[in-house]
Amino acid sequence: MAQRHPDSDTPVAGEVLAPYLREQATEFLRALRQHRESGADEAAEPAHALRAAARRISGALHTFRPLLDADWSDRLRTELAWLSGTLAREHAYAARLDRLIGALHRLSPSAGPRSSVPSQNGGLTVGAAKAGALIERQLTLARTRAHSTALQALGSSRFHAVADGAAVLASEVPLRKDAGGHPLAPFAADVEARLDEAVTALPLVRAGHPYNAEALLHGLAADAAPESQDAPWHQVRLLLRLHRYAQEATGARPDRDVRLISAGQSLDRHRDAAEAATAAASAARTPRIAPATAYALGVLHADQRHEVEASRFTFQAAWRRAPSPDHAVPTP
Amino acid sequence: MAQRHPDSDTPVAGEVLAPYLREQATEFLRALRQHRESGADEAAEPAHALRAAARRISGALHTFRPLLDADWSDRLRTELAWLSGTLAREHAYAARLDRLIGALHRLSPSAGPRSSVPSQNGGLTVGAAKAGALIERQLTLARTRAHSTALQALGSSRFHAVADGAAVLASEVPLRKDAGGHPLAPFAADVEARLDEAVTALPLVRAGHPYNAEALLHGLAADAAPESQDAPWHQVRLLLRLHRYAQEATGARPDRDVRLISAGQSLDRHRDAAEAATAAASAARTPRIAPATAYALGVLHADQRHEVEASRFTFQAAWRRAPSPDHAVPTP
């Protein structure tokens, strides 16, 4: 537990964290109101804002847990994770479909389910079109289900409890007694140390060697093979986000840190490509598909695994850059 | 036509090119004798030496054509091209099979036709094993045919005419009258200029950007799509070889030029990967294969196309290096 800090320039819980949490909770409630008032077509933007606020609140509750009412914030964190997970799924399926159909068009520009099958091409172009149609069918179904689940969640009493929690937070942050004067820096530094440790454990040297062919290694061996090499990168992605939110909560401006931003974007792309590759492999296990369809799905899978590898390359290049001077500069 | 050169330090046709051609023709005849005396298992080494000598003779005849009896050397060149093409095919199929089976093992280490199908894995591993068996069947058949064709060629009267041509060259190089004093440098410089021009036309900036995804662009569109983007690279590969042989023929030591060597190796790998990718795509068009087989072939195709892209990256990195000081140093 950190000591009460004598220097008033140092961000402390009562002066910086509490306003931050109130602000995020207010943003959460605003997005929620907007989401309720918007039609199905306009719901994406408020849903995104809702998730962003939920993740920030959750991150701050986690990082600064010793300064807060632990039981209360653990409960709220669990519920926020449930909510943002539920809301994220619909968007994720839609984005995955866009990514895969885009890749199929790149691999086979005249084919794909959004144009007619050109008759002058060989079976493989027909295969690409059929692969696109199969993926569209599967991911659209998944997205529709995720949409229903999200609607149900937003109407549930469980959700209303989360909204009540946010309303409490918007008016009065449940800081522990005497925690108001505690400096925030040690907690944020702890997150940063965990992030640095996780990055150090990544195979960055290999990732920095272009075309290292790691991402497709054992790619045909078993379902779990590529996923297991992805896990530490996904973990770094989450820690990087937690770090960014911890920086925000202490009044710094991680949105000005080009290095952090591009590292984060690389890992987002890593996650998206990895999940798209899994979706292509999974579509290939659909019974009774044509060999040409399966072939196109194999090409698509490998293409997305190379995007996974490319993202690791981009991440290590971003990470190796010197931290920008704007990093950790508090807002005026 | 170059002028007779007054400076005796400059390599001239009679003093440098003629001995080079005699030496290569002697090497050709030596490899031929060795090939005849060796069993089927040991024939690879002399066949390789035969092809290497044939390519060098052919290259020198082409580069220094104005210094030689044009009719005679054009005829010999045509016949040497036929011979080395015929002999190269068997080796190429064997190497392609090795490359593809190696890649399948990398992609699916427990499967492949050289080990039993592990029962605990999913359908895709079975697919990799089946894909390997299919490729092995197709390329072994092609190699066996190429072997028969090569044997027939080596017993043909056409081949004996080539051997006679080499015997003539080994004893007396048919230089044009008064060509003996002509400097070789302008002809070698002409080849180098053609090479530089062809390299300049390559998309080197794009190739220098790792993971540019060019090699798989339109990879599912039509059979000819990836091949057409490969053609200029294949052309540079041939010009680079011609340049190397022209350097050799003028008494330089291109085998000490690390830059040339690694550029050449990159383009060899480019060619091998491109042809392996085509073989995988072609195997996928075999009627009545299982979807899992087709899927594995799709992954394999994309994997080899990424090797194509990786080779371009390596080539541009090698090419950008400053020429080494050993370049164009004549042998003592």
XYZ file of C-alpha atoms in Angstrom:
664
model
C 0.000 0.000 0.000
C 1.398 3.391 -0.999
C 2.007 6.100 1.577
C 0.132 9.366 1.629
C 2.194 11.714 -0.505
C 3.258 15.138 0.770
C 3.810 16.734 -2.681
C 0.565 18.294 -3.916
C 1.682 18.186 -7.578
C 1.550 14.396 -7.512
C -1.791 13.027 -8.756
C -3.676 11.616 -5.775
C -6.817 9.519 -5.659
C -9.261 12.096 -4.368
C -8.207 14.834 -6.793
C -7.597 12.838 -9.982
C -8.932 9.274 -9.858
C -12.316 10.166 -8.368
C -13.111 12.847 -11.002
C -11.911 10.434 -13.719
C -14.221 7.668 -12.552
C -17.150 10.112 -12.202
C -16.467 11.368 -15.718
C -16.350 7.856 -17.199
C -19.490 6.820 -15.326
C -21.275 9.916 -16.644
C -20.103 9.051 -20.152
C -21.388 5.496 -19.638
C -24.826 6.786 -18.625
C -24.897 9.281 -21.519
C -24.052 6.527 -24.046
C -26.673 4.298 -22.475
C -29.372 6.970 -22.839
C -28.306 7.567 -26.453
C -28.356 3.842 -27.156
C -31.931 3.538 -25.842
C -33.084 6.461 -27.968
C -31.366 5.347 -31.172
C -32.793 3.021 -33.815
C -31.140 -0.290 -34.732
C -29.156 1.401 -37.522
C -27.643 4.099 -35.308
C -26.903 1.937 -32.256
C -23.304 1.100 -33.212
C -21.849 4.451 -32.122
C -23.461 4.591 -28.638
C -22.725 0.866 -28.144
C -19.085 1.616 -28.879
C -19.065 4.543 -26.432
C -20.765 2.368 -23.808
C -18.106 -0.342 -24.158
C -15.276 2.191 -24.103
C -16.535 3.736 -20.860
C -17.172 0.303 -19.314
C -13.598 -0.812 -20.147
C -12.126 2.373 -18.687
C -14.115 2.134 -15.458
C -13.249 -1.539 -15.169
C -9.549 -0.863 -15.824
C -9.369 1.898 -13.215
C -11.216 -0.209 -10.624
C -8.693 -2.991 -11.230
C -5.522 -0.896 -11.209
C -6.452 1.198 -8.177
C -8.287 -1.557 -6.320
C -6.402 -0.976 -3.006
C -7.751 2.586 -2.918
C -11.385 1.576 -3.400
C -14.081 -0.372 -1.610
C -12.825 -3.765 -2.836
C -16.049 -5.779 -2.626
C -18.104 -3.147 -4.343
C -15.613 -2.536 -7.144
C -14.910 -6.237 -7.747
C -18.633 -6.804 -8.163
C -19.006 -3.878 -10.551
C -15.946 -4.982 -12.515
C -17.352 -8.475 -13.063
C -20.611 -7.016 -14.257
C -18.926 -4.476 -16.557
C -16.826 -7.275 -18.099
C -19.998 -9.259 -18.747
C -21.667 -6.233 -20.322
C -18.831 -5.104 -22.570
C -18.146 -8.699 -23.622
C -21.797 -9.130 -24.572
C -21.942 -5.838 -26.454
C -18.596 -6.428 -28.205
C -19.566 -9.708 -29.820
C -21.970 -8.348 -32.435
C -19.434 -5.777 -33.570
C -16.652 -8.379 -33.629
C -18.592 -10.696 -35.956
C -19.421 -7.822 -38.290
C -15.780 -6.679 -38.381
C -14.560 -10.257 -38.923
C -16.929 -10.683 -41.857
C -15.711 -7.405 -43.396
C -12.084 -8.455 -42.947
C -12.559 -11.882 -44.522
C -14.681 -10.679 -47.440
C -12.153 -7.884 -48.034
C -9.331 -10.438 -48.061
C -11.241 -12.679 -50.493
C -11.704 -9.719 -52.831
C -7.988 -8.971 -52.623
C -7.192 -12.619 -53.338
C -9.825 -12.921 -56.037
C -10.966 -9.447 -57.126
C -13.590 -10.535 -59.613
C -15.258 -13.038 -57.286
C -16.810 -12.916 -53.845
C -20.434 -13.039 -52.781
C -21.006 -9.363 -53.527
C -20.547 -9.790 -57.267
C -21.713 -12.356 -59.772
C -19.495 -15.362 -60.398
C -17.549 -14.690 -63.601
C -17.885 -17.628 -65.944
C -14.527 -17.241 -67.694
C -12.543 -18.094 -64.563
C -11.506 -21.530 -63.324
C -12.948 -23.510 -60.430
C -10.888 -21.691 -57.840
C -12.578 -18.365 -58.447
C -15.898 -20.091 -58.049
C -14.332 -21.537 -54.901
C -13.544 -18.057 -53.609
C -17.115 -16.950 -54.265
C -18.496 -20.015 -52.498
C -16.061 -19.550 -49.609
C -17.250 -15.953 -49.279
C -20.892 -17.023 -49.306
C -20.213 -19.694 -46.665
C -18.370 -17.289 -44.391
C -21.038 -14.639 -44.852
C -23.756 -17.147 -43.917
C -21.914 -18.370 -40.820
C -20.807 -14.986 -39.510
C -24.120 -13.284 -40.249
C -25.882 -15.982 -38.261
C -23.430 -15.523 -35.388
C -23.862 -11.756 -35.530
C -27.650 -12.011 -35.493
C -27.479 -14.237 -32.433
C -25.051 -11.854 -30.748
C -27.440 -8.978 -31.521
C -30.360 -10.776 -29.862
C -28.208 -11.622 -26.855
C -27.105 -7.988 -26.563
C -30.715 -6.759 -26.745
C -31.753 -9.257 -24.085
C -28.825 -8.185 -21.915
C -29.765 -4.500 -22.210
C -33.293 -5.292 -21.042
C -32.252 -7.551 -18.150
C -32.334 -6.760 -14.436
C -28.642 -7.670 -14.380
C -27.994 -4.802 -16.748
C -30.072 -2.406 -14.653
C -27.886 -3.291 -11.681
C -24.804 -2.313 -13.730
C -26.469 0.970 -14.689
C -27.230 1.596 -10.990
C -23.578 0.927 -10.172
C -22.517 3.462 -12.801
C -25.004 5.970 -11.383
C -23.464 5.557 -7.901
C -20.015 6.041 -9.395
C -21.136 9.156 -11.256
C -22.184 10.818 -8.034
C -19.904 9.383 -5.369
C -16.775 7.299 -5.955
C -16.462 4.718 -3.131
C -12.879 5.547 -2.119
C -11.569 3.885 1.003
C -11.341 5.955 4.107
C -8.149 8.079 4.005
C -7.398 6.991 0.399
C -8.154 10.438 -1.041
C -4.610 11.685 -0.551
C -2.869 8.558 -1.816
C -0.663 9.033 -4.876
C -1.734 7.079 -7.989
C 1.703 6.669 -9.512
C 2.757 3.423 -7.729
C -0.366 1.608 -8.939
C 0.068 2.837 -12.514
C 3.764 1.903 -12.347
C 2.787 -1.586 -11.252
C 0.642 -2.030 -14.368
C 3.452 -0.711 -16.537
C 5.891 -3.163 -14.946
C 3.540 -6.064 -15.646
C 3.235 -4.858 -19.254
C 7.010 -4.569 -19.676
C 7.498 -8.021 -18.225
C 4.929 -9.541 -20.565
C 6.481 -7.797 -23.597
C 9.943 -9.010 -22.587
C 8.654 -12.589 -22.644
C 7.459 -12.201 -26.269
C 9.664 -13.596 -29.095
C 10.416 -10.058 -30.316
C 13.710 -10.888 -32.030
C 12.022 -13.490 -34.176
C 9.075 -11.163 -34.813
C 11.533 -8.480 -35.958
C 12.886 -10.753 -38.666
C 10.473 -10.275 -41.603
C 8.881 -13.374 -43.127
C 9.920 -15.612 -40.230
C 7.031 -17.996 -41.070
C 6.235 -18.411 -37.361
C 2.533 -17.625 -37.578
C 1.797 -20.569 -39.891
C 4.047 -22.965 -37.979
C 2.022 -26.107 -37.214
C -0.919 -24.249 -38.764
C -2.347 -27.505 -40.093
C -1.361 -29.637 -37.084
C -4.259 -29.232 -34.699
C -6.807 -26.566 -33.953
C -5.015 -25.304 -30.881
C -1.545 -24.946 -32.421
C -1.662 -21.380 -33.788
C -3.900 -20.176 -30.959
C -1.373 -21.196 -28.316
C 1.383 -19.060 -29.853
C -1.071 -16.139 -30.048
C -1.992 -16.164 -26.350
C 0.982 -14.156 -24.989
C 0.375 -11.483 -27.645
C -3.299 -11.255 -26.706
C -2.234 -10.938 -23.075
C 0.100 -8.040 -23.936
C -2.756 -6.407 -25.833
C -4.909 -6.445 -22.684
C -2.063 -5.208 -20.470
C -1.282 -2.421 -22.935
C -4.899 -1.301 -22.750
C -4.886 -1.527 -18.966
C -1.707 0.571 -18.952
C -3.300 3.164 -21.239
C -6.343 3.458 -18.998
C -4.159 3.662 -15.877
C -2.263 6.511 -17.533
C -5.551 8.262 -18.328
C -6.783 7.801 -14.779
C -3.648 9.498 -13.412
C -4.252 12.473 -15.697
C -1.646 11.595 -18.345
C -2.367 11.714 -22.071
C -1.669 8.265 -23.585
C -3.664 9.424 -26.640
C -0.668 11.608 -27.528
C 1.817 8.744 -27.255
C 2.361 7.657 -30.852
C 4.383 4.650 -29.762
C 1.654 3.310 -27.465
C -1.026 3.992 -30.048
C 0.695 2.170 -32.897
C 1.706 -0.712 -30.616
C -1.925 -1.029 -29.543
C -3.219 -0.868 -33.105
C -0.787 -3.628 -34.147
C -2.083 -5.883 -31.403
C -5.709 -5.114 -32.290
C -4.925 -6.161 -35.856
C -3.120 -9.237 -34.493
C -6.216 -10.266 -32.581
C -8.582 -9.558 -35.495
C -6.453 -11.487 -38.008
C -6.012 -14.421 -35.619
C -9.765 -14.670 -35.079
C -10.454 -14.301 -38.805
C -7.975 -17.109 -39.547
C -9.769 -19.314 -37.015
C -13.113 -18.485 -38.630
C -11.764 -19.496 -42.070
C -10.396 -22.781 -40.696
C -13.660 -23.415 -38.935
C -15.689 -22.748 -42.107
C -13.475 -25.313 -43.883
C -14.722 -27.970 -41.460
C -18.308 -27.477 -42.653
C -19.472 -30.866 -43.937
C -20.016 -31.469 -47.657
C -18.311 -28.339 -49.014
C -16.743 -28.454 -52.477
C -12.943 -28.941 -52.708
C -12.638 -25.567 -54.490
C -14.367 -23.884 -51.527
C -12.050 -25.644 -49.076
C -9.012 -24.650 -51.148
C -10.045 -20.982 -51.097
C -10.591 -21.190 -47.321
C -7.100 -22.658 -46.924
C -5.583 -19.767 -48.862
C -7.672 -17.351 -46.786
C -6.587 -18.966 -43.518
C -2.897 -18.733 -44.460
C -3.380 -15.149 -45.640
C -4.808 -14.138 -42.262
C -2.073 -16.004 -40.381
C 0.440 -13.946 -42.338
C -1.419 -10.852 -41.207
C -0.923 -12.164 -37.672
C 2.808 -12.389 -38.339
C 2.853 -8.965 -40.018
C 1.144 -7.464 -36.943
C 3.821 -8.902 -34.667
C 6.461 -7.363 -36.913
C 4.708 -3.982 -36.719
C 4.329 -4.274 -32.945
C 8.012 -4.943 -32.299
C 8.969 -2.049 -34.609
C 6.606 0.297 -32.717
C 7.741 -0.962 -29.321
C 11.438 -0.521 -30.101
C 10.898 3.164 -30.832
C 11.927 5.496 -28.025
C 8.983 6.570 -25.864
C 7.671 9.910 -27.081
C 8.229 12.956 -24.819
C 4.453 13.464 -24.526
C 4.223 10.159 -22.684
C 2.921 10.608 -19.127
C 2.552 14.381 -19.450
C -0.423 15.314 -17.227
C -3.250 17.306 -18.753
C -2.993 21.031 -18.053
C 31.694 -3.703 -82.621
C 34.440 -2.836 -80.133
C 37.806 -1.619 -81.313
C 41.015 -3.593 -80.876
C 42.420 -2.424 -77.569
C 46.015 -1.207 -77.273
C 46.339 -1.851 -73.517
C 47.550 -5.414 -72.913
C 46.191 -5.497 -69.303
C 42.633 -5.378 -70.619
C 41.094 -8.848 -71.020
C 40.825 -9.598 -74.743
C 39.028 -12.418 -76.540
C 42.027 -14.460 -77.627
C 43.743 -14.390 -74.258
C 40.818 -14.707 -71.871
C 37.553 -15.727 -73.557
C 39.026 -18.519 -75.682
C 40.739 -20.267 -72.729
C 37.528 -19.854 -70.688
C 35.421 -21.487 -73.383
C 37.975 -24.287 -73.826
C 37.988 -24.866 -70.074
C 34.183 -24.998 -69.862
C 33.979 -27.311 -72.885
C 36.556 -29.619 -71.275
C 34.543 -29.573 -68.052
C 31.412 -30.400 -70.069
C 33.137 -33.398 -71.675
C 34.554 -34.540 -68.301
C 31.105 -34.386 -66.668
C 29.628 -36.214 -69.637
C 32.172 -39.052 -69.308
C 31.508 -39.238 -65.571
C 27.765 -39.295 -66.150
C 28.097 -42.230 -68.556
C 30.225 -44.172 -66.105
C 28.049 -43.513 -63.046
C 25.062 -45.561 -61.907
C 21.558 -44.101 -61.638
C 22.140 -43.213 -57.974
C 25.316 -41.235 -58.571
C 24.238 -39.436 -61.748
C 22.956 -36.281 -60.015
C 26.396 -34.763 -59.441
C 27.747 -35.181 -63.017
C 24.347 -34.098 -64.417
C 24.625 -30.926 -62.355
C 28.186 -30.306 -63.585
C 27.080 -30.946 -67.179
C 24.277 -28.394 -66.863
C 26.532 -25.840 -65.189
C 29.109 -26.095 -67.982
C 26.407 -25.995 -70.666
C 24.913 -22.830 -69.151
C 28.318 -21.156 -68.939
C 29.235 -21.990 -72.541
C 25.809 -20.857 -73.699
C 26.059 -17.607 -71.728
C 29.512 -16.759 -73.085
C 28.460 -17.553 -76.655
C 25.504 -15.200 -76.216
C 27.347 -12.328 -74.523
C 30.341 -12.350 -76.851
C 28.419 -13.316 -80.000
C 29.955 -10.523 -82.148
C 33.427 -11.983 -81.506
C 32.489 -15.519 -82.573
C 31.355 -17.364 -85.668
C 27.698 -16.361 -85.264
C 26.019 -19.227 -87.148
C 28.041 -21.876 -85.429
C 27.607 -20.461 -81.937
C 23.872 -19.764 -82.371
C 23.389 -23.382 -83.382
C 25.392 -24.681 -80.419
C 23.557 -22.348 -78.043
C 20.147 -23.641 -79.159
C 21.306 -27.213 -78.652
C 22.878 -26.497 -75.248
C 19.639 -24.834 -74.114
C 17.698 -27.925 -75.175
C 20.142 -30.179 -73.345
C 20.339 -28.280 -70.078
C 16.559 -27.751 -70.091
C 16.029 -31.493 -70.537
C 18.524 -32.412 -67.838
C 17.244 -29.773 -65.401
C 13.673 -31.016 -65.344
C 14.231 -34.196 -63.332
C 16.165 -32.315 -60.680
C 13.552 -29.547 -60.579
C 10.695 -31.986 -59.871
C 12.710 -33.681 -57.124
C 13.580 -30.344 -55.520
C 9.961 -29.153 -55.788
C 8.737 -32.298 -54.060
C 11.274 -31.835 -51.240
C 10.253 -28.198 -50.829
C 6.527 -28.949 -50.672
C 6.825 -31.954 -48.361
C 9.152 -29.914 -46.148
C 6.586 -27.117 -46.029
C 3.786 -29.577 -45.194
C 5.853 -30.920 -42.303
C 6.430 -27.388 -41.075
C 2.721 -26.657 -41.330
C 1.713 -29.997 -39.867
C 4.711 -31.586 -38.170
C 3.067 -34.826 -37.145
C 1.510 -35.542 -40.539
C 2.775 -35.898 -44.075
C 3.208 -38.953 -46.272
C 6.476 -39.950 -44.599
C 4.851 -40.694 -41.266
C 1.682 -42.443 -40.246
C -1.489 -40.400 -39.936
C -1.939 -39.583 -36.235
C -5.418 -40.502 -35.170
C -5.735 -37.962 -32.364
C -5.676 -34.987 -34.756
C -8.585 -33.411 -36.614
C -9.523 -33.765 -40.272
C -7.107 -31.070 -41.374
C -4.059 -33.064 -40.362
C -5.406 -35.967 -42.340
C -5.847 -33.388 -45.096
C -2.185 -32.424 -44.873
C -1.161 -36.084 -45.090
C -3.427 -36.638 -48.086
C -2.180 -33.449 -49.740
C 1.394 -34.662 -49.260
C 0.563 -38.062 -50.754
C -1.154 -36.429 -53.741
C 1.755 -34.097 -54.407
C 4.238 -36.916 -53.992
C 2.308 -39.036 -56.511
C 2.059 -36.234 -59.068
C 5.625 -34.953 -58.794
C 7.160 -38.448 -58.660
C 5.331 -39.302 -61.870
C 6.563 -36.088 -63.492
C 10.108 -36.775 -62.293
C 10.062 -40.341 -63.620
C 8.933 -39.053 -67.011
C 11.628 -36.366 -66.966
C 14.198 -39.029 -66.105
C 13.186 -41.167 -69.109
C 13.257 -38.118 -71.371
C 16.733 -37.205 -70.110
C 18.004 -40.751 -70.699
C 16.565 -40.731 -74.217
C 18.138 -37.339 -74.868
C 21.568 -38.532 -73.715
C 21.382 -41.437 -76.138
C 20.144 -39.399 -79.094
C 22.090 -38.346 -82.184
C 21.051 -34.780 -81.335
C 22.971 -35.098 -78.096
C 25.993 -36.535 -79.854
C 26.040 -33.462 -82.080
C 26.141 -31.270 -78.958
C 29.022 -33.335 -77.585
C 30.822 -32.915 -80.915
C 30.283 -29.171 -80.687
C 31.769 -29.158 -77.192
C 34.740 -31.203 -78.444
C 35.384 -28.618 -81.170
C 35.182 -25.842 -78.581
C 37.587 -27.715 -76.269
C 40.267 -27.771 -78.940
C 39.663 -24.653 -81.016
C 37.330 -21.765 -80.177
C 35.799 -20.400 -83.431
C 36.719 -16.742 -82.911
C 36.086 -14.394 -85.820
C 39.079 -13.306 -87.832
C 40.868 -10.443 -86.030
C 38.643 -10.836 -82.935
C 41.437 -12.232 -80.768
C 42.622 -8.788 -79.677
C 39.183 -7.364 -78.988
C 38.521 -6.288 -75.415
C 35.731 -8.173 -73.616
C 34.666 -5.386 -71.275
C 32.128 -3.631 -73.581
C 30.166 -6.859 -74.090
C 30.162 -7.668 -70.379
C 29.137 -4.058 -69.646
C 26.230 -4.429 -72.057
C 24.916 -7.428 -70.108
C 25.330 -5.531 -66.837
C 23.406 -2.577 -68.277
C 20.546 -4.850 -69.327
C 20.534 -6.360 -65.842
C 20.482 -2.943 -64.160
C 17.669 -1.811 -66.403
C 15.612 -4.916 -65.635
C 16.207 -4.514 -61.885
C 15.212 -0.844 -62.055
C 11.880 -1.872 -63.578
C 11.112 -4.169 -60.602
C 8.779 -2.909 -57.835
C 11.676 -2.788 -55.356
C 10.174 -0.175 -53.053
C 7.108 -2.304 -52.515
C 9.250 -5.428 -52.141
C 11.285 -3.618 -49.472
C 8.192 -3.074 -47.352
C 7.811 -6.321 -45.355
C 4.482 -8.132 -45.506
C 3.236 -6.096 -48.461
C 0.854 -8.942 -49.421
C 1.689 -8.493 -53.101
C 2.556 -12.118 -53.842
C -0.924 -13.370 -52.974
C -2.700 -10.494 -54.719
C -5.325 -11.980 -57.046
C -3.889 -15.369 -56.045
C -7.337 -16.939 -56.350
C -8.450 -14.942 -59.377
C -7.154 -16.924 -62.324
C -4.243 -19.257 -62.934
C -2.147 -16.625 -64.687
C -2.493 -13.870 -62.082
C 0.452 -14.615 -59.765
C 2.618 -15.920 -62.606
C 2.376 -12.631 -64.508
C 3.759 -10.647 -61.559
C 6.587 -13.197 -61.240
C 7.807 -12.892 -64.853
C 9.996 -9.763 -64.455
C 11.693 -11.347 -61.421
C 12.390 -14.540 -63.355
C 13.826 -12.390 -66.152
C 16.168 -10.632 -63.710
C 17.239 -14.040 -62.402
C 18.327 -15.069 -65.910
C 20.074 -11.746 -66.565
C 21.861 -11.965 -63.227
C 23.168 -15.394 -64.180
C 24.195 -14.149 -67.619
C 26.013 -11.273 -65.933
C 27.794 -13.665 -63.570
C 28.948 -15.849 -66.455
C 30.054 -12.798 -68.462
C 32.126 -11.713 -65.459
C 33.671 -15.170 -65.233
C 34.466 -15.174 -68.937
C 36.347 -11.890 -68.602
C 38.434 -13.364 -65.792
C 36.631 -11.676 -62.896
C 35.576 -13.545 -59.755
C 31.799 -13.178 -59.314
C 31.982 -16.094 -56.854
C 33.613 -13.668 -54.404
C 30.873 -11.075 -54.783
C 28.646 -11.653 -51.762
C 26.067 -9.205 -53.043
C 25.689 -10.968 -56.400
C 25.611 -14.368 -54.748
C 22.895 -13.521 -52.248
C 20.855 -11.676 -54.883
C 21.081 -14.753 -57.103
C 20.148 -17.125 -54.288
C 17.085 -14.983 -53.466
C 15.904 -15.210 -57.061
C 16.514 -18.968 -57.193
C 14.343 -19.296 -54.100
C 11.783 -16.971 -55.706
C 11.576 -19.223 -58.746
C 11.426 -22.433 -56.688
C 8.691 -21.109 -54.375
C 6.664 -19.750 -57.316
C 6.779 -23.116 -59.078
C 5.975 -24.973 -55.859
C 2.957 -22.708 -55.307
C 1.763 -23.463 -58.839
C 2.193 -27.194 -58.215
C 0.081 -26.944 -55.032
C -2.658 -25.028 -56.874
C -2.536 -27.523 -59.701
C -2.817 -30.492 -57.313
C -5.918 -28.812 -55.834
C -7.586 -29.074 -59.255
C -7.318 -32.869 -59.179
C -10.892 -34.177 -59.517
C -12.622 -35.828 -56.553
C -10.185 -34.855 -53.795
C -11.481 -34.483 -50.241
C -12.218 -30.942 -48.972
C -9.608 -31.425 -46.204
C -6.984 -32.203 -48.862
C -7.977 -29.134 -50.863
C -7.854 -26.978 -47.717
C -4.304 -28.142 -46.921
C -3.266 -27.448 -50.522
C -4.707 -23.942 -50.232
C -2.672 -23.287 -47.082
C 0.389 -24.748 -48.823
C -0.132 -22.578 -51.912
C -0.410 -19.405 -49.816
C 2.622 -20.440 -47.761
C 4.732 -20.769 -50.907
C 3.434 -17.481 -52.314
C 4.612 -15.849 -49.095
C 8.007 -17.412 -49.700
C 7.882 -15.745 -53.118
C 7.264 -12.419 -51.400
C 9.962 -13.110 -48.791
C 12.456 -13.829 -51.603
C 11.693 -10.480 -53.222
C 12.291 -8.801 -49.880
C 15.646 -10.587 -49.526
C 16.602 -9.745 -53.104
C 16.009 -6.010 -52.712
C 17.940 -6.010 -49.415
C 20.887 -7.775 -51.099
C 20.741 -5.545 -54.158
C 20.718 -2.323 -52.145
C 23.985 -3.283 -50.476
C 27.049 -1.544 -51.920
C 28.947 -3.743 -54.433
C 31.757 -5.555 -52.659
C 35.355 -4.520 -53.504
C 36.112 -8.063 -54.754
C 33.660 -7.478 -57.583
C 35.372 -7.645 -60.989
C 38.801 -8.425 -59.567
C 40.534 -10.601 -62.207
C 41.980 -13.942 -61.137
C 45.750 -13.818 -60.523
